[in-house]
PDB file of C-alpha atoms in Angstrom:
ATOM      1  CA  UNK A  12       0.000   0.000   0.000  1.00  0.00           C
ATOM      2  CA  UNK A  13       1.222   3.505  -0.805  1.00  0.00           C
ATOM      3  CA  UNK A  14       0.684   5.555   2.334  1.00  0.00           C
ATOM      4  CA  UNK A  15       0.708   9.298   1.710  1.00  0.00           C
ATOM      5  CA  UNK A  16       1.740  11.227   4.817  1.00  0.00           C
ATOM      6  CA  UNK A  17       1.309  14.975   5.095  1.00  0.00           C
ATOM      7  CA  UNK A  18       3.573  16.605   7.665  1.00  0.00           C
ATOM      8  CA  UNK A  19       5.740  19.615   8.247  1.00  0.00           C
ATOM      9  CA  UNK A  20       9.169  20.546   6.992  1.00  0.00           C
ATOM     10  CA  UNK A  21       9.752  21.907  10.507  1.00  0.00           C
ATOM     11  CA  UNK A  22      10.410  19.686  13.509  1.00  0.00           C
ATOM     12  CA  UNK A  23       8.280  21.605  15.987  1.00  0.00           C
ATOM     13  CA  UNK A  24       9.088  22.070  19.655  1.00  0.00           C
ATOM     14  CA  UNK A  25       7.578  18.839  21.026  1.00  0.00           C
ATOM     15  CA  UNK A  26      10.114  15.964  21.073  1.00  0.00           C
ATOM     16  CA  UNK A  27       7.267  13.424  20.980  1.00  0.00           C
ATOM     17  CA  UNK A  28       6.548  14.453  17.369  1.00  0.00           C
ATOM     18  CA  UNK A  29       9.964  13.299  16.178  1.00  0.00           C
ATOM     19  CA  UNK A  30       9.677  10.009  18.074  1.00  0.00           C
ATOM     20  CA  UNK A  31       6.170   9.344  16.740  1.00  0.00           C
ATOM     21  CA  UNK A  32       7.116  10.171  13.143  1.00  0.00           C
ATOM     22  CA  UNK A  33      10.128   7.840  13.397  1.00  0.00           C
ATOM     23  CA  UNK A  34       7.851   5.049  14.685  1.00  0.00           C
ATOM     24  CA  UNK A  35       5.367   5.669  11.875  1.00  0.00           C
ATOM     25  CA  UNK A  36       8.130   5.676   9.247  1.00  0.00           C
ATOM     26  CA  UNK A  37       9.765   2.549  10.623  1.00  0.00           C
ATOM     27  CA  UNK A  38       6.418   0.730  10.576  1.00  0.00           C
ATOM     28  CA  UNK A  39       5.673   1.845   7.003  1.00  0.00           C
ATOM     29  CA  UNK A  40       9.077   0.618   5.798  1.00  0.00           C
ATOM     30  CA  UNK A  41       9.155  -2.621   7.792  1.00  0.00           C
ATOM     31  CA  UNK A  42       5.563  -3.598   6.932  1.00  0.00           C
ATOM     32  CA  UNK A  43       6.183  -3.635   3.181  1.00  0.00           C
ATOM     33  CA  UNK A  44       4.191  -0.471   2.575  1.00  0.00           C
ATOM     34  CA  UNK A  45       5.659   2.532   0.762  1.00  0.00           C
ATOM     35  CA  UNK A  46       5.746   6.203   1.744  1.00  0.00           C
ATOM     36  CA  UNK A  47       4.560   9.062  -0.448  1.00  0.00           C
ATOM     37  CA  UNK A  48       5.350  12.456   1.088  1.00  0.00           C
ATOM     38  CA  UNK A  49       6.376  16.039   0.332  1.00  0.00           C
ATOM     39  CA  UNK A  50       9.966  15.183  -0.522  1.00  0.00           C
ATOM     40  CA  UNK A  51      11.793  17.511   1.867  1.00  0.00           C
ATOM     41  CA  UNK A  52      14.921  16.545   3.785  1.00  0.00           C
ATOM     42  CA  UNK A  53      14.156  18.974   6.617  1.00  0.00           C
ATOM     43  CA  UNK A  54      12.148  18.648   9.821  1.00  0.00           C
ATOM     44  CA  UNK A  55       9.572  15.925  10.287  1.00  0.00           C
ATOM     45  CA  UNK A  56       9.540  15.262   6.530  1.00  0.00           C
ATOM     46  CA  UNK A  57      13.209  14.345   6.587  1.00  0.00           C
ATOM     47  CA  UNK A  58      12.704  12.161   9.661  1.00  0.00           C
ATOM     48  CA  UNK A  59       9.914  10.108   8.123  1.00  0.00           C
ATOM     49  CA  UNK A  60      11.829   9.558   4.876  1.00  0.00           C
ATOM     50  CA  UNK A  61      14.947   8.477   6.760  1.00  0.00           C
ATOM     51  CA  UNK A  62      12.922   6.129   8.991  1.00  0.00           C
ATOM     52  CA  UNK A  63      11.192   4.437   6.051  1.00  0.00           C
ATOM     53  CA  UNK A  64      14.409   4.093   4.064  1.00  0.00           C
ATOM     54  CA  UNK A  65      16.335   2.803   7.105  1.00  0.00           C
ATOM     55  CA  UNK A  66      13.619   0.154   7.581  1.00  0.00           C
ATOM     56  CA  UNK A  67      14.066  -0.986   3.962  1.00  0.00           C
ATOM     57  CA  UNK A  68      10.967   0.690   2.525  1.00  0.00           C
ATOM     58  CA  UNK A  69      10.424   2.685  -0.642  1.00  0.00           C
ATOM     59  CA  UNK A  70       9.916   6.442  -0.555  1.00  0.00           C
ATOM     60  CA  UNK A  71       8.385   8.652  -3.227  1.00  0.00           C
ATOM     61  CA  UNK A  72       8.802  12.382  -2.767  1.00  0.00           C
ATOM     62  CA  UNK A  73       6.489  14.942  -4.313  1.00  0.00           C
ATOM     63  CA  UNK A  74       7.770  18.460  -4.035  1.00  0.00           C
ATOM     64  CA  UNK A  75       6.984  21.852  -5.551  1.00  0.00           C
ATOM     65  CA  UNK A  76       9.608  23.018  -8.052  1.00  0.00           C
ATOM     66  CA  UNK A  77      10.636  25.976  -5.877  1.00  0.00           C
ATOM     67  CA  UNK A  78      11.595  23.552  -3.059  1.00  0.00           C
ATOM     68  CA  UNK A  79      13.657  21.538  -5.517  1.00  0.00           C
ATOM     69  CA  UNK A  80      15.347  24.697  -6.803  1.00  0.00           C
ATOM     70  CA  UNK A  81      16.351  25.496  -3.203  1.00  0.00           C
ATOM     71  CA  UNK A  82      17.757  21.972  -2.699  1.00  0.00           C
ATOM     72  CA  UNK A  83      15.301  20.849  -0.020  1.00  0.00           C
ATOM     73  CA  UNK A  84      14.510  17.436  -1.521  1.00  0.00           C
ATOM     74  CA  UNK A  85      15.671  14.343   0.372  1.00  0.00           C
ATOM     75  CA  UNK A  86      18.628  12.668  -1.326  1.00  0.00           C
ATOM     76  CA  UNK A  87      18.032   9.011  -2.136  1.00  0.00           C
ATOM     77  CA  UNK A  88      14.309   9.208  -2.832  1.00  0.00           C
ATOM     78  CA  UNK A  89      13.001   6.257  -4.753  1.00  0.00           C
ATOM     79  CA  UNK A  90      10.897   8.504  -6.994  1.00  0.00           C
ATOM     80  CA  UNK A  91       9.431  12.006  -7.337  1.00  0.00           C
ATOM     81  CA  UNK A  92       5.750  12.116  -8.350  1.00  0.00           C
ATOM     82  CA  UNK A  93       2.221  13.373  -7.478  1.00  0.00           C
ATOM     83  CA  UNK A  94       0.871  12.596  -4.014  1.00  0.00           C
ATOM     84  CA  UNK A  95      -2.869  12.055  -4.450  1.00  0.00           C
ATOM     85  CA  UNK A  96      -2.492   9.988  -7.614  1.00  0.00           C
ATOM     86  CA  UNK A  97      -0.095   7.628  -5.847  1.00  0.00           C
ATOM     87  CA  UNK A  98      -1.813   7.298  -2.482  1.00  0.00           C
ATOM     88  CA  UNK A  99      -3.871   4.339  -1.309  1.00  0.00           C
ATOM     89  CA  UNK A 100      -4.261   5.834   2.181  1.00  0.00           C
ATOM     90  CA  UNK A 101      -3.648   9.328   3.543  1.00  0.00           C
ATOM     91  CA  UNK A 102      -2.344  10.370   6.955  1.00  0.00           C
ATOM     92  CA  UNK A 103      -2.047  13.907   8.308  1.00  0.00           C
ATOM     93  CA  UNK A 104       0.672  14.009  10.942  1.00  0.00           C
ATOM     94  CA  UNK A 105       0.696  17.187  13.065  1.00  0.00           C
ATOM     95  CA  UNK A 106       1.922  19.993  10.835  1.00  0.00           C
ATOM     96  CA  UNK A 107       1.397  23.569   9.754  1.00  0.00           C
ATOM     97  CA  UNK A 108      -0.851  25.339   7.273  1.00  0.00           C
ATOM     98  CA  UNK A 109       0.521  23.375   4.313  1.00  0.00           C
ATOM     99  CA  UNK A 110      -0.387  20.096   6.015  1.00  0.00           C
ATOM    100  CA  UNK A 111      -3.858  21.446   6.787  1.00  0.00           C
ATOM    101  CA  UNK A 112      -4.376  22.565   3.188  1.00  0.00           C
ATOM    102  CA  UNK A 113      -3.321  19.185   1.807  1.00  0.00           C
ATOM    103  CA  UNK A 114      -5.419  17.061   4.167  1.00  0.00           C
ATOM    104  CA  UNK A 115      -8.442  19.351   3.684  1.00  0.00           C
ATOM    105  CA  UNK A 116      -8.328  18.494  -0.019  1.00  0.00           C
ATOM    106  CA  UNK A 117      -8.284  14.781   0.828  1.00  0.00           C
ATOM    107  CA  UNK A 118     -11.164  15.164   3.315  1.00  0.00           C
ATOM    108  CA  UNK A 119     -13.191  16.956   0.645  1.00  0.00           C
ATOM    109  CA  UNK A 120     -12.514  14.303  -1.995  1.00  0.00           C
ATOM    110  CA  UNK A 121     -13.363  11.504   0.461  1.00  0.00           C
ATOM    111  CA  UNK A 122     -16.609  13.207   1.558  1.00  0.00           C
ATOM    112  CA  UNK A 123     -17.650  13.777  -2.065  1.00  0.00           C
ATOM    113  CA  UNK A 124     -16.813  10.125  -2.871  1.00  0.00           C
ATOM    114  CA  UNK A 125     -14.238  11.248  -5.440  1.00  0.00           C
ATOM    115  CA  UNK A 126     -11.590   9.309  -3.547  1.00  0.00           C
ATOM    116  CA  UNK A 127     -12.064   5.865  -2.032  1.00  0.00           C
ATOM    117  CA  UNK A 128      -9.221   5.820   0.487  1.00  0.00           C
ATOM    118  CA  UNK A 129      -8.964   6.278   4.242  1.00  0.00           C
ATOM    119  CA  UNK A 130      -8.141   9.799   5.417  1.00  0.00           C
ATOM    120  CA  UNK A 131      -6.512   9.601   8.858  1.00  0.00           C
ATOM    121  CA  UNK A 132      -5.734  12.584  11.036  1.00  0.00           C
ATOM    122  CA  UNK A 133      -3.046  11.521  13.508  1.00  0.00           C
ATOM    123  CA  UNK A 134      -4.430  13.218  16.605  1.00  0.00           C
ATOM    124  CA  UNK A 135      -1.153  12.868  18.500  1.00  0.00           C
ATOM    125  CA  UNK A 136      -1.444  14.537  21.918  1.00  0.00           C
ATOM    126  CA  UNK A 137      -4.813  15.988  20.847  1.00  0.00           C
ATOM    127  CA  UNK A 138      -3.309  17.990  17.966  1.00  0.00           C
ATOM    128  CA  UNK A 139      -6.434  17.713  15.765  1.00  0.00           C
ATOM    129  CA  UNK A 140      -9.053  17.836  18.552  1.00  0.00           C
ATOM    130  CA  UNK A 141     -10.359  21.225  17.412  1.00  0.00           C
ATOM    131  CA  UNK A 142     -10.664  20.057  13.806  1.00  0.00           C
ATOM    132  CA  UNK A 143     -12.565  16.999  15.018  1.00  0.00           C
ATOM    133  CA  UNK A 144     -14.886  19.298  16.976  1.00  0.00           C
ATOM    134  CA  UNK A 145     -15.372  21.485  13.886  1.00  0.00           C
ATOM    135  CA  UNK A 146     -16.335  18.484  11.735  1.00  0.00           C
ATOM    136  CA  UNK A 147     -18.840  17.405  14.401  1.00  0.00           C
ATOM    137  CA  UNK A 148     -20.195  20.973  14.529  1.00  0.00           C
ATOM    138  CA  UNK A 149     -20.722  20.862  10.741  1.00  0.00           C
ATOM    139  CA  UNK A 150     -22.888  17.771  11.246  1.00  0.00           C
ATOM    140  CA  UNK A 151     -24.811  19.408  14.121  1.00  0.00           C
ATOM    141  CA  UNK A 152     -25.498  22.447  11.918  1.00  0.00           C
ATOM    142  CA  UNK A 153     -26.784  20.275   9.063  1.00  0.00           C
ATOM    143  CA  UNK A 154     -23.928  21.383   6.794  1.00  0.00           C
ATOM    144  CA  UNK A 155     -22.417  17.907   6.624  1.00  0.00           C
ATOM    145  CA  UNK A 156     -23.460  14.414   7.676  1.00  0.00           C
ATOM    146  CA  UNK A 157     -21.978  11.292   9.219  1.00  0.00           C
ATOM    147  CA  UNK A 158     -22.332   9.644   5.804  1.00  0.00           C
ATOM    148  CA  UNK A 159     -20.372  12.470   4.161  1.00  0.00           C
ATOM    149  CA  UNK A 160     -17.614  12.083   6.707  1.00  0.00           C
ATOM    150  CA  UNK A 161     -17.292   8.309   6.371  1.00  0.00           C
ATOM    151  CA  UNK A 162     -13.690   7.513   5.579  1.00  0.00           C
ATOM    152  CA  UNK A 163     -12.346  10.384   7.712  1.00  0.00           C
ATOM    153  CA  UNK A 164     -10.727   9.018  10.856  1.00  0.00           C
ATOM    154  CA  UNK A 165      -8.968  10.433  13.890  1.00  0.00           C
ATOM    155  CA  UNK A 166      -6.271   8.170  15.351  1.00  0.00           C
ATOM    156  CA  UNK A 167      -4.632   8.718  18.717  1.00  0.00           C
ATOM    157  CA  UNK A 168      -1.754   6.275  18.163  1.00  0.00           C
ATOM    158  CA  UNK A 169       0.165   4.252  15.593  1.00  0.00           C
ATOM    159  CA  UNK A 170      -1.772   1.187  16.757  1.00  0.00           C
ATOM    160  CA  UNK A 171      -5.060   2.882  15.830  1.00  0.00           C
ATOM    161  CA  UNK A 172      -3.625   3.829  12.423  1.00  0.00           C
ATOM    162  CA  UNK A 173      -2.619   0.205  11.819  1.00  0.00           C
ATOM    163  CA  UNK A 174      -6.124  -0.924  12.846  1.00  0.00           C
ATOM    164  CA  UNK A 175      -7.829   1.530  10.465  1.00  0.00           C
ATOM    165  CA  UNK A 176      -5.573   0.519   7.585  1.00  0.00           C
ATOM    166  CA  UNK A 177      -6.076  -3.200   8.265  1.00  0.00           C
ATOM    167  CA  UNK A 178      -9.847  -2.704   7.840  1.00  0.00           C
ATOM    168  CA  UNK A 179      -9.189  -1.105   4.441  1.00  0.00           C
ATOM    169  CA  UNK A 180      -7.228  -4.047   2.986  1.00  0.00           C
TER     170      UNK A 180
END
C-alpha cells in the first residue's frame, strides 16, 4: 500500500513528534508499505523519509519546483511524483498550514466520494481535537453528515492507524 503522509518541513518544539514520526516511518518501511510524502529533507519530513528508508521501505517524494530549486529534496528518494495519484491511504501528521491545506483536499474528496481511500488525522497529543470538533459541529449544523464524513478518521496512536488501515485491505 502507498501511504501518503502529510507533515511539516519543521520539527516543531515537542520531542514526541519526532519520536512518533520515526515510529510511523519505521512501521511503514518494515511492513512492506511505501511512503509518499512532500519530498523535503528537513524537519519531520526528513525524519519520516529516513525512517522508512532505514527500515528498507520505498519512498516517493512529491515536491513543488521551488523547493527543488532550493535543494530541499531528500537525497536518495526512490521517486518524485504526485501525491494524491499515488496514495492508497492518507495520513495527516501534526503539521502547519501546508499540512492542513493538503489534508483538507483529501477530506473533501473523500466526503464527495471522489476518492475511495482512508483519510486519517493523527491526533497525536490531541493535535487535531479542534478540527474533530469542527467536523462534528458541521454535522450538528446540518452542513455535513456522518455519511459524508465516512472515511475520515482520527487516530490517537500508531496502533489505531494500523487498525484503520487493516480494515481497508
